[in-house]
GROMACS .gro file of C-alpha atoms in nm:
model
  230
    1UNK     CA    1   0.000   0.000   0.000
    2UNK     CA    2   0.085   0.350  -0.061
    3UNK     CA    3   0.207   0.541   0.224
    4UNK     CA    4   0.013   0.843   0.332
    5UNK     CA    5   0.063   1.140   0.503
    6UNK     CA    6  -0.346   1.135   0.651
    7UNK     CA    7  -0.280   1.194   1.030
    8UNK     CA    8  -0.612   0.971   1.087
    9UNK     CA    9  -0.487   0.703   0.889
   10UNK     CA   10  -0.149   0.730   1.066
   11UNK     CA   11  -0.270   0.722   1.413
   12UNK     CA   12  -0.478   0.452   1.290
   13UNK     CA   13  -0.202   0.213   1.156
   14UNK     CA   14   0.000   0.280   1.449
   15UNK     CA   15  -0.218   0.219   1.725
   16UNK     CA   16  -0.295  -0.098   1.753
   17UNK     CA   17   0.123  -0.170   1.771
   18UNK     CA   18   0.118   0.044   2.010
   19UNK     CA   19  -0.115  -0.089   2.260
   20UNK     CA   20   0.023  -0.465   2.160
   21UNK     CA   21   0.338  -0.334   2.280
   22UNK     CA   22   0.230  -0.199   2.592
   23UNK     CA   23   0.050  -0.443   2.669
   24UNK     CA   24   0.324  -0.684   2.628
   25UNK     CA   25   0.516  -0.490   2.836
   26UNK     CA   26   0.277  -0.465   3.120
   27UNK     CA   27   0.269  -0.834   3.111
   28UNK     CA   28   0.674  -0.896   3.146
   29UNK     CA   29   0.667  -0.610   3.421
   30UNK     CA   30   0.421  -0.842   3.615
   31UNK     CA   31   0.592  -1.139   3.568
   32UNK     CA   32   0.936  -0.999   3.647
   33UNK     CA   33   0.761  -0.896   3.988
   34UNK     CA   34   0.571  -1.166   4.075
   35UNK     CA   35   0.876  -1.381   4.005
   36UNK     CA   36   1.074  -1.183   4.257
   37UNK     CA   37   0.817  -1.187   4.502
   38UNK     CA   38   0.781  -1.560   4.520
   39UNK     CA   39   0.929  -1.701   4.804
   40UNK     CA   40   1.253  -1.935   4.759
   41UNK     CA   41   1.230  -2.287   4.819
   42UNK     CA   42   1.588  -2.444   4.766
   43UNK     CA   43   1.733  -2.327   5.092
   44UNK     CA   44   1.486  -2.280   5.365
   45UNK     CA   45   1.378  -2.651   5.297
   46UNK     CA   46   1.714  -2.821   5.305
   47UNK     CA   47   1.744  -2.573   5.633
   48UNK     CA   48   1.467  -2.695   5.793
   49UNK     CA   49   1.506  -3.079   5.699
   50UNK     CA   50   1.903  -3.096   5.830
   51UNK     CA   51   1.758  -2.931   6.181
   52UNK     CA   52   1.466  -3.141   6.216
   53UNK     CA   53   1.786  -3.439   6.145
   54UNK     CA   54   1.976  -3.316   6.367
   55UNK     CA   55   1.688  -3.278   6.593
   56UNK     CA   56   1.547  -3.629   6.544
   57UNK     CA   57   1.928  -3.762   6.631
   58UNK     CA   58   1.967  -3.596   6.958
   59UNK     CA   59   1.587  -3.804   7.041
   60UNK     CA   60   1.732  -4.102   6.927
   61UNK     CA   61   2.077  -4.086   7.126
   62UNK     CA   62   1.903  -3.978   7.492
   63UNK     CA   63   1.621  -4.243   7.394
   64UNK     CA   64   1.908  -4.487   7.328
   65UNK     CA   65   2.093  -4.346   7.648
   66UNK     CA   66   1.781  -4.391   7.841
   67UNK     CA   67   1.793  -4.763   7.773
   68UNK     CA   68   2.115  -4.876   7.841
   69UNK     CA   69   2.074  -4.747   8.161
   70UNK     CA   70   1.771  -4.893   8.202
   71UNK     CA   71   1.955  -5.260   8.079
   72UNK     CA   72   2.222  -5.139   8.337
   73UNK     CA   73   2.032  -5.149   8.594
   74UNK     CA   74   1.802  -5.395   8.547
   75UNK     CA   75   2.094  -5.619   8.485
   76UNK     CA   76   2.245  -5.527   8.805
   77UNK     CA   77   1.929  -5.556   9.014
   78UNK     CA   78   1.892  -5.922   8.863
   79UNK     CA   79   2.296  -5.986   9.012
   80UNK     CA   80   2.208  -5.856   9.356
   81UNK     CA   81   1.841  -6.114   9.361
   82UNK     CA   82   2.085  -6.371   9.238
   83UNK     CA   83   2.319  -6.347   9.506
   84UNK     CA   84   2.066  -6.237   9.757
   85UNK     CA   85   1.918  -6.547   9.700
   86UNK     CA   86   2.238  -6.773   9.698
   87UNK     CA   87   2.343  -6.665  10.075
   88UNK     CA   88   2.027  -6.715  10.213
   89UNK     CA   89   1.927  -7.035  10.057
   90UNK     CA   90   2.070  -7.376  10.214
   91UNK     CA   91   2.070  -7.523   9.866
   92UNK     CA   92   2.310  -7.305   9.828
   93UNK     CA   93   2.587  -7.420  10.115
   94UNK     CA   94   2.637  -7.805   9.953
   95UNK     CA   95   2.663  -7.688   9.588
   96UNK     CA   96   3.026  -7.518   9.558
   97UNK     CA   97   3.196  -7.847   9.775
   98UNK     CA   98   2.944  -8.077   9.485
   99UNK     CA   99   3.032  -7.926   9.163
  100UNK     CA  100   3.402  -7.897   9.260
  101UNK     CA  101   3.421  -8.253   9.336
  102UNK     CA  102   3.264  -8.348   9.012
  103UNK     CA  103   3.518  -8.169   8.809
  104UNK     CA  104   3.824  -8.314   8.996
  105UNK     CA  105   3.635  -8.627   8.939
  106UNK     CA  106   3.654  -8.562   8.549
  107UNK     CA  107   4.033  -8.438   8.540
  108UNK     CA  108   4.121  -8.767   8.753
  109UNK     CA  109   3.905  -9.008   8.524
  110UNK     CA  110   4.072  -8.884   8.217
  111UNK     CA  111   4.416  -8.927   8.319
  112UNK     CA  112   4.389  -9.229   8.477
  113UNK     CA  113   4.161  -9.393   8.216
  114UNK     CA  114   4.471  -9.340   7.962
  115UNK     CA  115   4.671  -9.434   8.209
  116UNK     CA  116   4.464  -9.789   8.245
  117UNK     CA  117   4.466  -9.807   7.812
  118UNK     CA  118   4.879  -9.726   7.784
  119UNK     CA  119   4.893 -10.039   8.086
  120UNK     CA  120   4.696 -10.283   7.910
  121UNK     CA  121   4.898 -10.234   7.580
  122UNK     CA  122   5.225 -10.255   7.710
  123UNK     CA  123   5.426 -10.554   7.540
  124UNK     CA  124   5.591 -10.624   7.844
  125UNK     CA  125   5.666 -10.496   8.227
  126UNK     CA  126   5.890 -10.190   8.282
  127UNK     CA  127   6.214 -10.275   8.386
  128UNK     CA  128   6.118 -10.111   8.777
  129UNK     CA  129   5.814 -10.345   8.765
  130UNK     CA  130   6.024 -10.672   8.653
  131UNK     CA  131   6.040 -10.823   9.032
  132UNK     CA  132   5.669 -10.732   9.085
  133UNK     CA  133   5.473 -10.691   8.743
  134UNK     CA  134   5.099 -10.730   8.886
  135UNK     CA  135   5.157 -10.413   9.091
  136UNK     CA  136   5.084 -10.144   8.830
  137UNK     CA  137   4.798 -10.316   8.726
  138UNK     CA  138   4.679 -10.327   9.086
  139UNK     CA  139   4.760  -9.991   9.133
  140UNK     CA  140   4.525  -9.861   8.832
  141UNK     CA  141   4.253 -10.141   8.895
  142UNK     CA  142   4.280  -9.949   9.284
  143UNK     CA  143   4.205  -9.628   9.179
  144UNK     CA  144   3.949  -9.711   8.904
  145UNK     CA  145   3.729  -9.873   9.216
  146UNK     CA  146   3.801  -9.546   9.405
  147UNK     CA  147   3.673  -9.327   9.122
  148UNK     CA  148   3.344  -9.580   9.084
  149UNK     CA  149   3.303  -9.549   9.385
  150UNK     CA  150   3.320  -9.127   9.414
  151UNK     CA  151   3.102  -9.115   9.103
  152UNK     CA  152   2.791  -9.336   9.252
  153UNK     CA  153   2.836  -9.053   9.563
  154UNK     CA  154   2.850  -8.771   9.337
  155UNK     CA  155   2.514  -8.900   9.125
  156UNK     CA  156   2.346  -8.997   9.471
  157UNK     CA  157   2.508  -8.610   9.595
  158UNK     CA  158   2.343  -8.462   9.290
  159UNK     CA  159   2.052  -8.667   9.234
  160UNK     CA  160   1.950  -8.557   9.601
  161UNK     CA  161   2.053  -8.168   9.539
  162UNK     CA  162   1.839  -8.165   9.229
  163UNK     CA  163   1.513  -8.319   9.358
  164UNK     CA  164   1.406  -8.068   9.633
  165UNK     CA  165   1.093  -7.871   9.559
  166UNK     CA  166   1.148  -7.636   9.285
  167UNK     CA  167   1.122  -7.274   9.382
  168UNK     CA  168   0.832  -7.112   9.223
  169UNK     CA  169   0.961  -6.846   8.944
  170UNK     CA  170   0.811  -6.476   9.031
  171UNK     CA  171   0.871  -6.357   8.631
  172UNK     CA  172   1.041  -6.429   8.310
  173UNK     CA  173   1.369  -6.475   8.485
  174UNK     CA  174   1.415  -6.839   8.697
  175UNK     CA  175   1.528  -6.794   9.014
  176UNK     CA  176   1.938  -6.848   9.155
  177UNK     CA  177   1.824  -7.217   9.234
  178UNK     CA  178   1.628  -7.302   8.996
  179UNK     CA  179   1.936  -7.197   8.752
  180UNK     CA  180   2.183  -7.404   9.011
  181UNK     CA  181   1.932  -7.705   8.964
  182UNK     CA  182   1.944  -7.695   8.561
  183UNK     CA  183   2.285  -7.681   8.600
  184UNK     CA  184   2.338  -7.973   8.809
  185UNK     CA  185   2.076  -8.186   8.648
  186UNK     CA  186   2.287  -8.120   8.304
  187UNK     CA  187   2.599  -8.304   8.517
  188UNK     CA  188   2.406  -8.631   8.557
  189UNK     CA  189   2.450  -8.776   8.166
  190UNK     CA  190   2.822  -8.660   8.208
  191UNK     CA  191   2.824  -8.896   8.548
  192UNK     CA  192   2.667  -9.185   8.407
  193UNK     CA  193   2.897  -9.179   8.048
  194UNK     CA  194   3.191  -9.150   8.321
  195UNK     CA  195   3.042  -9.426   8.501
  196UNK     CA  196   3.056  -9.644   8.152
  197UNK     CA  197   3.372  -9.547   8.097
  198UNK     CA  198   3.546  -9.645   8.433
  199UNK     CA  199   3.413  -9.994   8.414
  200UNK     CA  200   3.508 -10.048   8.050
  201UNK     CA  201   3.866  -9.936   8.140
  202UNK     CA  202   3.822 -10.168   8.483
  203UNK     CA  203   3.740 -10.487   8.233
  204UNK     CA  204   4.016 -10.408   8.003
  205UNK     CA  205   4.271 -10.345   8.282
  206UNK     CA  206   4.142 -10.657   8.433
  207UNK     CA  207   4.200 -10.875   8.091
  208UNK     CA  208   4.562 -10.765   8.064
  209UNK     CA  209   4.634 -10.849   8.416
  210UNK     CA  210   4.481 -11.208   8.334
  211UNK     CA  211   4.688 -11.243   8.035
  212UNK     CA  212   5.011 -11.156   8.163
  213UNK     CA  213   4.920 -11.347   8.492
  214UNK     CA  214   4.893 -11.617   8.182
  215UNK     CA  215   5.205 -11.546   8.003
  216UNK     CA  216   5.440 -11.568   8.363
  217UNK     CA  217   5.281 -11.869   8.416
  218UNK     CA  218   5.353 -12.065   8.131
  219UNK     CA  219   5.757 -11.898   8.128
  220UNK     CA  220   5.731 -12.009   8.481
  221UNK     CA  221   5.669 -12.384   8.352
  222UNK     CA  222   5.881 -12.370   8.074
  223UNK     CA  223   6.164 -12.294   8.333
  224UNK     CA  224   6.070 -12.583   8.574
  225UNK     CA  225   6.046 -12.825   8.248
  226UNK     CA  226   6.408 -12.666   8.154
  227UNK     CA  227   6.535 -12.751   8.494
  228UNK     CA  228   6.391 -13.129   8.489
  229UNK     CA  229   6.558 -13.205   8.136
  230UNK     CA  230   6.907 -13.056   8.294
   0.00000   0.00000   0.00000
């Protein structure tokens, strides 16, 4: 179109860019400011969520304080019953002398047990036992009767410790005697398989003394019949 120099026509071209451009305007204007009006969320959150950690932590470690002194003592109340209980109960008084008599008992079976097994499969006496070779073998066979003999006391000993009236349990917890009892009741089986023991390594010793009782008797003859022919 040709231009013209009408001031109507002018105004009249030019006014609607005009008023699209203000308009436009007014609009970034009020975006620009309600943008820097909103509030910021990055930092203030992070702020707020590393205190309410730090927060929450502190809880947890008096919380976690609380109870293991709470365990503490409850643990050390439970020690004092215990031993409260132990030096006013009579149960009490024969266990110690019992349970350290059953594990002498034990050290004393095993040694002399392989003691009674390296006897009976010797090839021949020592030289110190060559003017009297039954007497190790009635040493052993000795002290194997001694030690059947302790352990039918110690089963009777325990037997009678462990069949007194129970002591009625107040909680969760059983009480000092009732634990003693368990205890001691657990030693029986050990007793008996010692028990099984002593007379299998009785028999065995009492084979080998037989045998070489045997053996000197027949050199014994053999000399005599040596002497005759001479």
């Amino acid at each position: 179109p040709q231009p013209t120099s009408d001031p109507l026509q002018v105004a009249a071209q030019v006014y609607p860019w005009m008023y699209m451009s203000s308009t436009l305007d007014a609009c970034f204007k009020s975006a620009e400011a309600a943008a820097e009006a909103r509030p910021s969320f990055a930092s203030p959150p992070a702020t707020y969520l590393y205190s309410d950690l730090a927060a929450r932590e502190t809880e947890l470690a008096e919380e976690e304080a609380d109870l293991s002194d709470q365990r503490v003592r409850l643990e050390a109340e439970r020690r004092v019953e215990f031993y409260d209980e132990l030096a006013t109960d009579e149960f009490a008084s024969a266990a110690p002398s019992i349970m350290q008599a059953f594990l002498a008992h034990g050290d004393t079976c095993t040694q002399v047990e392989a003691d009674a097994l390296k006897l009976a499969t010797r090839s021949a006496p020592a030289e110190e036992d060559y003017y009297s070779p039954m007497r190790p073998y009635n040493a052993l066979l000795d002290k194997l009767a001694d030690l059947q003999r302790k352990e039918a006391q110690l089963h009777a000993s325990i037997v009678a410790l462990t069949q007194g009236d129970a002591p009625e349990d107040d909680g969760d917890e059983p009480s000092a005697r009732a634990q003693l009892m368990h205890m001691f009741a657990a030693c029986l089986p050990l007793l008996e398989a010692r028990g099984v023991n002593l007379q299998m390594a009785h028999e065995l010793l009492e084979g080998a003394k037989e045998n070489l009782a045997m053996s000197l008797h027949l050199e014994s003859l053999e000399f005599s019949d040596g002497e005759e022919e001479e």
